[in-house]
Coordinates of C-alpha atoms in Angstrom, one line a residue:
X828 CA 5.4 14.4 -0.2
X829 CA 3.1 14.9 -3.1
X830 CA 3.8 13.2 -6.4
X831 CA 2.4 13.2 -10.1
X832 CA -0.9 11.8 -10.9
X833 CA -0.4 11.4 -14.4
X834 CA 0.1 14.2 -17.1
X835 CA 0.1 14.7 -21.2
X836 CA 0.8 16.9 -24.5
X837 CA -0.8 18.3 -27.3
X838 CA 1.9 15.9 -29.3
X839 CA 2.8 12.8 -26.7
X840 CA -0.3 11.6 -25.6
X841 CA -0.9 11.1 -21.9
X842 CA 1.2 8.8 -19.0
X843 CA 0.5 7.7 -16.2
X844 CA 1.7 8.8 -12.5
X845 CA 4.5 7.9 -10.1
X846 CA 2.5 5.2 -7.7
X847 CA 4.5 2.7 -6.6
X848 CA 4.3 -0.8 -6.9
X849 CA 5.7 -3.7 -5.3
X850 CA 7.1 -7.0 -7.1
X851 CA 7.3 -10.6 -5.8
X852 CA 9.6 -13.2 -7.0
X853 CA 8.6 -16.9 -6.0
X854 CA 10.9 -19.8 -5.9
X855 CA 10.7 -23.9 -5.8
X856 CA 11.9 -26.9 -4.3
X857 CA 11.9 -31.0 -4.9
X858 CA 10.7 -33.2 -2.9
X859 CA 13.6 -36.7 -3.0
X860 CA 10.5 -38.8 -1.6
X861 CA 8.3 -40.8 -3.9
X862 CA 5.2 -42.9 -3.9
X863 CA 3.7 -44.1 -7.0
X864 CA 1.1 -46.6 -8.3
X865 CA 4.3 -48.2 -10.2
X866 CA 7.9 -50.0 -9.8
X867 CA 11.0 -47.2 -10.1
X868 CA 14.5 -47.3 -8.9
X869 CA 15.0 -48.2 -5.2
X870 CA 11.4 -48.5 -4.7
X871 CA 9.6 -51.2 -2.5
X872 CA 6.0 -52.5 -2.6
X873 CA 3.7 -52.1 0.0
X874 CA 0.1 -52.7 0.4
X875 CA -2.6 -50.8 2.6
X876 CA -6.4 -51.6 2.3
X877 CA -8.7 -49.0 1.0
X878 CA -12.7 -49.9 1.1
X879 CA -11.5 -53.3 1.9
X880 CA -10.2 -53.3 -1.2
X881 CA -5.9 -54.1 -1.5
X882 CA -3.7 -51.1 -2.9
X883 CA -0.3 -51.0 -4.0
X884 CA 2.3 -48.6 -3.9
X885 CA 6.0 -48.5 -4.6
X886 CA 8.2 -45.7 -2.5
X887 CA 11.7 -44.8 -1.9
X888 CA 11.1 -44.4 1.7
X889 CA 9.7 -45.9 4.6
X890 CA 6.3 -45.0 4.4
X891 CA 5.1 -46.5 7.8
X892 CA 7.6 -44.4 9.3
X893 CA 6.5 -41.4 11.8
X894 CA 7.9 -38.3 11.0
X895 CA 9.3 -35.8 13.7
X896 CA 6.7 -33.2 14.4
X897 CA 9.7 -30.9 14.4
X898 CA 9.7 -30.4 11.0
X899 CA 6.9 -28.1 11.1
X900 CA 9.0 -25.9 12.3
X901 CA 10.0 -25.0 9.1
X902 CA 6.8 -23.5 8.6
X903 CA 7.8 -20.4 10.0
X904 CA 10.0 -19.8 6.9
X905 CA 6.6 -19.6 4.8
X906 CA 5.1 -17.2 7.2
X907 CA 6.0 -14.1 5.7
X908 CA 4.6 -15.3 2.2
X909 CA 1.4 -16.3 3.3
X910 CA 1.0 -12.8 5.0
X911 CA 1.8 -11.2 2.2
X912 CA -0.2 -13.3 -0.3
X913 CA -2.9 -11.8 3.1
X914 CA -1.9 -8.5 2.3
X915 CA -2.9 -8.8 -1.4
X916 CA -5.8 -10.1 -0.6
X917 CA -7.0 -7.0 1.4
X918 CA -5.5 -4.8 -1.1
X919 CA -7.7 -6.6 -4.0
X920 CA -11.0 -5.3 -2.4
X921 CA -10.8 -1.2 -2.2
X922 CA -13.0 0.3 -0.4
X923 CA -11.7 4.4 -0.8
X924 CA -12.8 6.5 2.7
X925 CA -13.3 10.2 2.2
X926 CA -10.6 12.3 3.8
X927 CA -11.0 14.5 6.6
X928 CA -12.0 18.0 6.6
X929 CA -8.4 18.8 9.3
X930 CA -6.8 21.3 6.1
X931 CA -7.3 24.5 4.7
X932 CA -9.9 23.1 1.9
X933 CA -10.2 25.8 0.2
X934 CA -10.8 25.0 -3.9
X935 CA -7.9 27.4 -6.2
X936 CA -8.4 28.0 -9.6
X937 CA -5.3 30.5 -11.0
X938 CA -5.8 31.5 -14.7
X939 CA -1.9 32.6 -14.9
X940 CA -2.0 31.4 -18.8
X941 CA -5.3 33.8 -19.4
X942 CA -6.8 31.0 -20.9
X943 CA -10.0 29.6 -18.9
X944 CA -12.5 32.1 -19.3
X945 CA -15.3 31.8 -17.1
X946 CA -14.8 29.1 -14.7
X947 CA -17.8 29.3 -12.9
X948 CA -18.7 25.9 -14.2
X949 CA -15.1 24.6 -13.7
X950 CA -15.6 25.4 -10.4
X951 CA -18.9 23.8 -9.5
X952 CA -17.3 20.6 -10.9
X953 CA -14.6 21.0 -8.5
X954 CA -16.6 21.3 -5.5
X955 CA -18.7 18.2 -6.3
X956 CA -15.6 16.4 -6.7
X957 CA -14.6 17.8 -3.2
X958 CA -17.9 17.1 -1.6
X959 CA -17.4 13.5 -2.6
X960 CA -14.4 12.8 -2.2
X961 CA -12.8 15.7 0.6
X962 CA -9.8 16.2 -1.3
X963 CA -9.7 19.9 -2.6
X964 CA -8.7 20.2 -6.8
X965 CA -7.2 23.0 -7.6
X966 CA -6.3 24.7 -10.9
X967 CA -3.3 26.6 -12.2
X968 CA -2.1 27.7 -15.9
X969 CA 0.8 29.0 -16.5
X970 CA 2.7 29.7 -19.4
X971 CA 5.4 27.4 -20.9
X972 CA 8.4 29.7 -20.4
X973 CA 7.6 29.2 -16.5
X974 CA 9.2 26.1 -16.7
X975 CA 11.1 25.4 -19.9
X976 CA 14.6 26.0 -19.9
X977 CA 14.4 25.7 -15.3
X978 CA 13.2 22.5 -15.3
X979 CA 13.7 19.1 -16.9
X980 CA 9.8 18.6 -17.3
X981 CA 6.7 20.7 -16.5
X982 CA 6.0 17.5 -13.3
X983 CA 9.1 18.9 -11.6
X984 CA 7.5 22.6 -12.3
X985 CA 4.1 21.4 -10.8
X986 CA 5.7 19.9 -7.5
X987 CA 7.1 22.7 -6.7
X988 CA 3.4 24.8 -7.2
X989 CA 2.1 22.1 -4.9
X990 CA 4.6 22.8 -2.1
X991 CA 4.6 26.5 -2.6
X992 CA 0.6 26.4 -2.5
X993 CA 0.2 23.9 -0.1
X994 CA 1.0 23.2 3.1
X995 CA -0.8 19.6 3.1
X996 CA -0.9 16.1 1.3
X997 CA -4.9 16.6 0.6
X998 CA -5.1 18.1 -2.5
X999 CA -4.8 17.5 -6.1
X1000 CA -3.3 19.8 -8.5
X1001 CA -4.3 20.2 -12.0
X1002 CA -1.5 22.6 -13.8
X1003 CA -2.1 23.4 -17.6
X1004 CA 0.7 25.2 -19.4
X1005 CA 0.4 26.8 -22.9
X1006 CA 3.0 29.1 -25.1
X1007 CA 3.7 32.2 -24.3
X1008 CA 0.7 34.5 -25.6
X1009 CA -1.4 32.1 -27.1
X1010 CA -4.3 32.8 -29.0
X1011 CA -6.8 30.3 -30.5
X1012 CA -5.6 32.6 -34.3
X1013 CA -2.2 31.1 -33.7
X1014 CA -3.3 27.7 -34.8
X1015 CA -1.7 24.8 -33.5
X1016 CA -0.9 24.8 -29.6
X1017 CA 2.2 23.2 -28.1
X1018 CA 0.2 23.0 -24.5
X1019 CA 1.0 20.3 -21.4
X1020 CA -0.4 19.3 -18.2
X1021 CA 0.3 17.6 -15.3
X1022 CA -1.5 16.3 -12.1
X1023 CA 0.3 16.6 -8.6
X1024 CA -1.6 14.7 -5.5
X1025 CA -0.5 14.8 -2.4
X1026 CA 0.2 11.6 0.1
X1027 CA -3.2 11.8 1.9
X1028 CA -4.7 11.5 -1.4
X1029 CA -3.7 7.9 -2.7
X1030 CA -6.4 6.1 -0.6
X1031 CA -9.1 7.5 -3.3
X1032 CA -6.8 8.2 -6.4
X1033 CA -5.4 5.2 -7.1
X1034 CA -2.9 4.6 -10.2
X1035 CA -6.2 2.9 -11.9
X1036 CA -8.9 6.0 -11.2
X1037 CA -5.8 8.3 -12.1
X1038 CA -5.2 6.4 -15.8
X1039 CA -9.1 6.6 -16.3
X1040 CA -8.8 10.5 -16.0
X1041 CA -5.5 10.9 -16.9
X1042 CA -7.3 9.3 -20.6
X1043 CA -10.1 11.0 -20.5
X1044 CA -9.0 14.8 -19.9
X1045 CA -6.1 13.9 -22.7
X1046 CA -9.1 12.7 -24.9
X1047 CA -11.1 16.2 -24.0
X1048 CA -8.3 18.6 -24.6
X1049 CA -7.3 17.3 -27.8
X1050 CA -11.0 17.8 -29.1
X1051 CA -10.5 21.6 -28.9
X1052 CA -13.6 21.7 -31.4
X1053 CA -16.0 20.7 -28.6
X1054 CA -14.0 21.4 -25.3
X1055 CA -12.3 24.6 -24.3
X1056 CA -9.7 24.0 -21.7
X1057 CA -11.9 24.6 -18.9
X1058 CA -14.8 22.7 -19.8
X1059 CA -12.6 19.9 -20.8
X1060 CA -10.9 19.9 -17.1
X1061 CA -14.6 20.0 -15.7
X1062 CA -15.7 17.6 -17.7
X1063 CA -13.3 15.4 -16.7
X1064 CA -13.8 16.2 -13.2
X1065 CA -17.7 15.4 -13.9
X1066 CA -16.7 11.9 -15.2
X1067 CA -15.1 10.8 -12.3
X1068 CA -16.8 12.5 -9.6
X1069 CA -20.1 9.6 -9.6
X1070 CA -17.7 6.2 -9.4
X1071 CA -14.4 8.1 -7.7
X1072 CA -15.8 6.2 -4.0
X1073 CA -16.8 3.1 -5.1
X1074 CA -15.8 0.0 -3.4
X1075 CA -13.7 -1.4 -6.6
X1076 CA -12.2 -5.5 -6.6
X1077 CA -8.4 -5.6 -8.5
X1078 CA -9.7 -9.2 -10.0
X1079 CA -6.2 -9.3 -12.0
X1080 CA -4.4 -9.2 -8.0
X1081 CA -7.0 -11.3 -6.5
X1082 CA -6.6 -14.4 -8.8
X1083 CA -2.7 -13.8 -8.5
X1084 CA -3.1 -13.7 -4.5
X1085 CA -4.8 -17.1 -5.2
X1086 CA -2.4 -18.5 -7.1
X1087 CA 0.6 -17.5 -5.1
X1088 CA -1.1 -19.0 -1.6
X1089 CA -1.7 -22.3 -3.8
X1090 CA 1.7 -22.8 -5.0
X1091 CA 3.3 -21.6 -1.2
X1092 CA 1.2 -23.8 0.6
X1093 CA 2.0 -26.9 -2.3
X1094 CA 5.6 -25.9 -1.6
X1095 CA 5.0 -26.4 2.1
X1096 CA 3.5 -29.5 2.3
X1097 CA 6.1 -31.5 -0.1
X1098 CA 9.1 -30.0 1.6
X1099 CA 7.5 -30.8 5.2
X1100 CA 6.2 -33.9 4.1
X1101 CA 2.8 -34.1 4.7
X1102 CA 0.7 -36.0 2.5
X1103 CA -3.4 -36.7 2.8
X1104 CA -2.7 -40.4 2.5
X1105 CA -0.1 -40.5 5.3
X1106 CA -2.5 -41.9 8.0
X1107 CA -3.4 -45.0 5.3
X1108 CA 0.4 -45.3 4.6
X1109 CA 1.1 -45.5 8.5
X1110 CA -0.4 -49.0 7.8
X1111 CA 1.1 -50.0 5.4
X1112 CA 2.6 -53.3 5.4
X1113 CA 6.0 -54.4 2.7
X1114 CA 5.0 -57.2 0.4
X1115 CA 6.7 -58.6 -2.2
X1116 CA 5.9 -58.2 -6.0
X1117 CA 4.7 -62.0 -5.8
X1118 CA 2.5 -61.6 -2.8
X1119 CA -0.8 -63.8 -3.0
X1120 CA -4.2 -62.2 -2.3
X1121 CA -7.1 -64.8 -0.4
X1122 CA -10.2 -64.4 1.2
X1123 CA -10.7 -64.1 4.8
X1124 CA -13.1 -67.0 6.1
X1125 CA -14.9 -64.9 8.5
X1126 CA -15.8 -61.5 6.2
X1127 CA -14.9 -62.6 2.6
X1128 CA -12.9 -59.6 2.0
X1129 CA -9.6 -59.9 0.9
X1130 CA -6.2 -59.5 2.4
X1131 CA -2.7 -60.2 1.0
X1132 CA -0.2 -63.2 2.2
X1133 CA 2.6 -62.7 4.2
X1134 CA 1.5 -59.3 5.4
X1135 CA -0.4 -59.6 8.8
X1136 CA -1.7 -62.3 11.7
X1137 CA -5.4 -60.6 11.7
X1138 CA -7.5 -59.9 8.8
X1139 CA -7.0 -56.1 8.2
X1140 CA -10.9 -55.8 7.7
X1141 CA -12.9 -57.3 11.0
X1142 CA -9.5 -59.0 13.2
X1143 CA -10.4 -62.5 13.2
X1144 CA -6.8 -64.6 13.1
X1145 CA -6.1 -65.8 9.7
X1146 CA -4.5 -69.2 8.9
X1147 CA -0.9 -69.6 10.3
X1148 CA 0.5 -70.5 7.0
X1149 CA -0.8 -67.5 5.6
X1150 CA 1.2 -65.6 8.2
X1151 CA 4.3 -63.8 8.3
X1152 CA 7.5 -65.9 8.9
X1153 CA 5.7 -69.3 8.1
X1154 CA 8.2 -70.5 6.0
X1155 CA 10.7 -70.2 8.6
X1156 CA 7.9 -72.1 11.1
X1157 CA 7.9 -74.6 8.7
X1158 CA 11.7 -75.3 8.3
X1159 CA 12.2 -74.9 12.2
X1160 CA 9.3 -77.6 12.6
X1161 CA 10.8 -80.1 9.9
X1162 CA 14.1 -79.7 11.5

């Protein structure tokens, strides 16, 4: 069904149309597993060696442990936002297509309201714009007792010359209405006018080329003094004709897509658990806060006490005291 494309008033300025919009609503989550470079609550040391060089970490968990690759099934739960964050990513880049000539095409320019004049220039604007574009303006004025005192507002008024004009969603209407009578000796005007596109349509006027006209035909029919009505619709028409099909990028919805697909796939790896150090954590060994650092004999690099039988670095057999469990060796041995 057709629907406004934006409208205005001698006295209220213009507004936009009825496009819709969609809105997204995000939520978060805590992770209760911890690793930091410092003692907390219920935390335990452990040690893993990075460039042959010790690190320590204190976590809440068991960090050598292997976690069930089961858990990734929760990533089906993030699927749906990481196709939409797609979908805004393919709605940021607009690339308008010109619409098929399968409709009765035919440009209509009804002076009900008497007050275009010659429109032979209002017409040659409108077929550039349909040449470009292949959506066919059309024209109508009417007089504001047409539709005050029937309808709430003239946009109601103007859907229903769409329908009754129309029997497609491929054109744009452009209704101008002015008091009863009115002649430029009558000083001020109380005039309106509203745009009506149909369905077929929103491909190439989108709500951001229908604000730019919607401003700039508001602008030209308040400056009476330079525009008559006609030449302030073709003008307007003239304006958008050159850009109307250019391949246009919504920066505003493509750093937003960004961000969303950041914080959704963040949100996915703490609650699933993955973590880029988890392959250096899987060999992790516990130490204690007094754990001893020495050299091995046969590289020189250094590995900690009471941790492991082979040096972490190059696998050559450390000293047995140095060893896991020696102290119990020892007491088993003096006993």
């Amino acid at each position: 069904m057709p629907h406004s494309s934006g409208g205005g008033s001698h006295g209220g300025g213009s507004h936009g149309g009825s496009h819709h919009s969609s809105h997204s609503h995000g939520g978060s989550g805590r992770s209760s597993r911890h690793v930091r470079s410092t003692y907390f609550p219920d935390a335990r040391r452990y040690v893993y060696y990075d460039h042959h060089r010790p690190v320590y970490v204190y976590a809440d968990y068991d960090i050598t442990e292997k976690r069930s690759p089961l858990r990734f099934l929760m990533l089906l739960f993030y699927l749906p936002f990481i196709l939409f964050t797609f979908s805004m990513f393919a709605e940021a880049y607009h690339h308008p297509h010109k619409l098929p000539q399968n409709y009765d095409y035919k440009i209509v320019v009804e002076d009900k309201a008497n007050v275009l004049g010659n429109t032979a220039e209002l017409r040659n604007s409108l077929v550039a714009f349909y040449n470009r574009t292949g959506i066919s303006p059309a024209v109508i004025t009417v007089e504001n007792s047409d539709w005050q005192g029937n309808y709430s507002d003239l946009e109601n008024y103007a859907y229903d010359l769409y329908v009754n004009h129309f029997a497609d969603e491929s054109h744009w209407l452009i209704v101008y209405s002015t008091p009863d009578g009115y002649s430029s000796s009558d000083g001020y005007e109380d005039w309106y006018w509203e745009g009506m596109q149909g369905n077929d349509t929103d491909d190439v006027l989108t709500k951001s080329v229908t604000n730019s006209f919607n401003d700039e035909l508001q602008k030209n029919l308040t400056a009476r003094t330079r525009y008559t009505v006609s030449s302030a619709i073709s003008t307007s028409f003239d304006d958008l004709t050159p850009t109307v099909m250019k391949s246009k990028v919504n920066w505003t919805m493509l750093f937003t897509s960004i961000a969303i697909l950041a914080f959704v796939c963040l949100h996915a790896c703490l609650m699933i658990g993955i973590n880029p150090k988890a392959r250096k954590y899987a060999k992790a060994k516990p130490c204690s806060d007094a754990a001893q650092e020495k050299a091995c004999e046969y590289c020189g690099y250094t590995y900690v006490v009471d941790t492991c039988t082979e040096c972490p670095h190059c696998g050559a057999p450390i000293p047995p005291e140095d060893q896991p469990g020696h102290d119990l060796l020892d007491k088993k041995v003096t006993a």
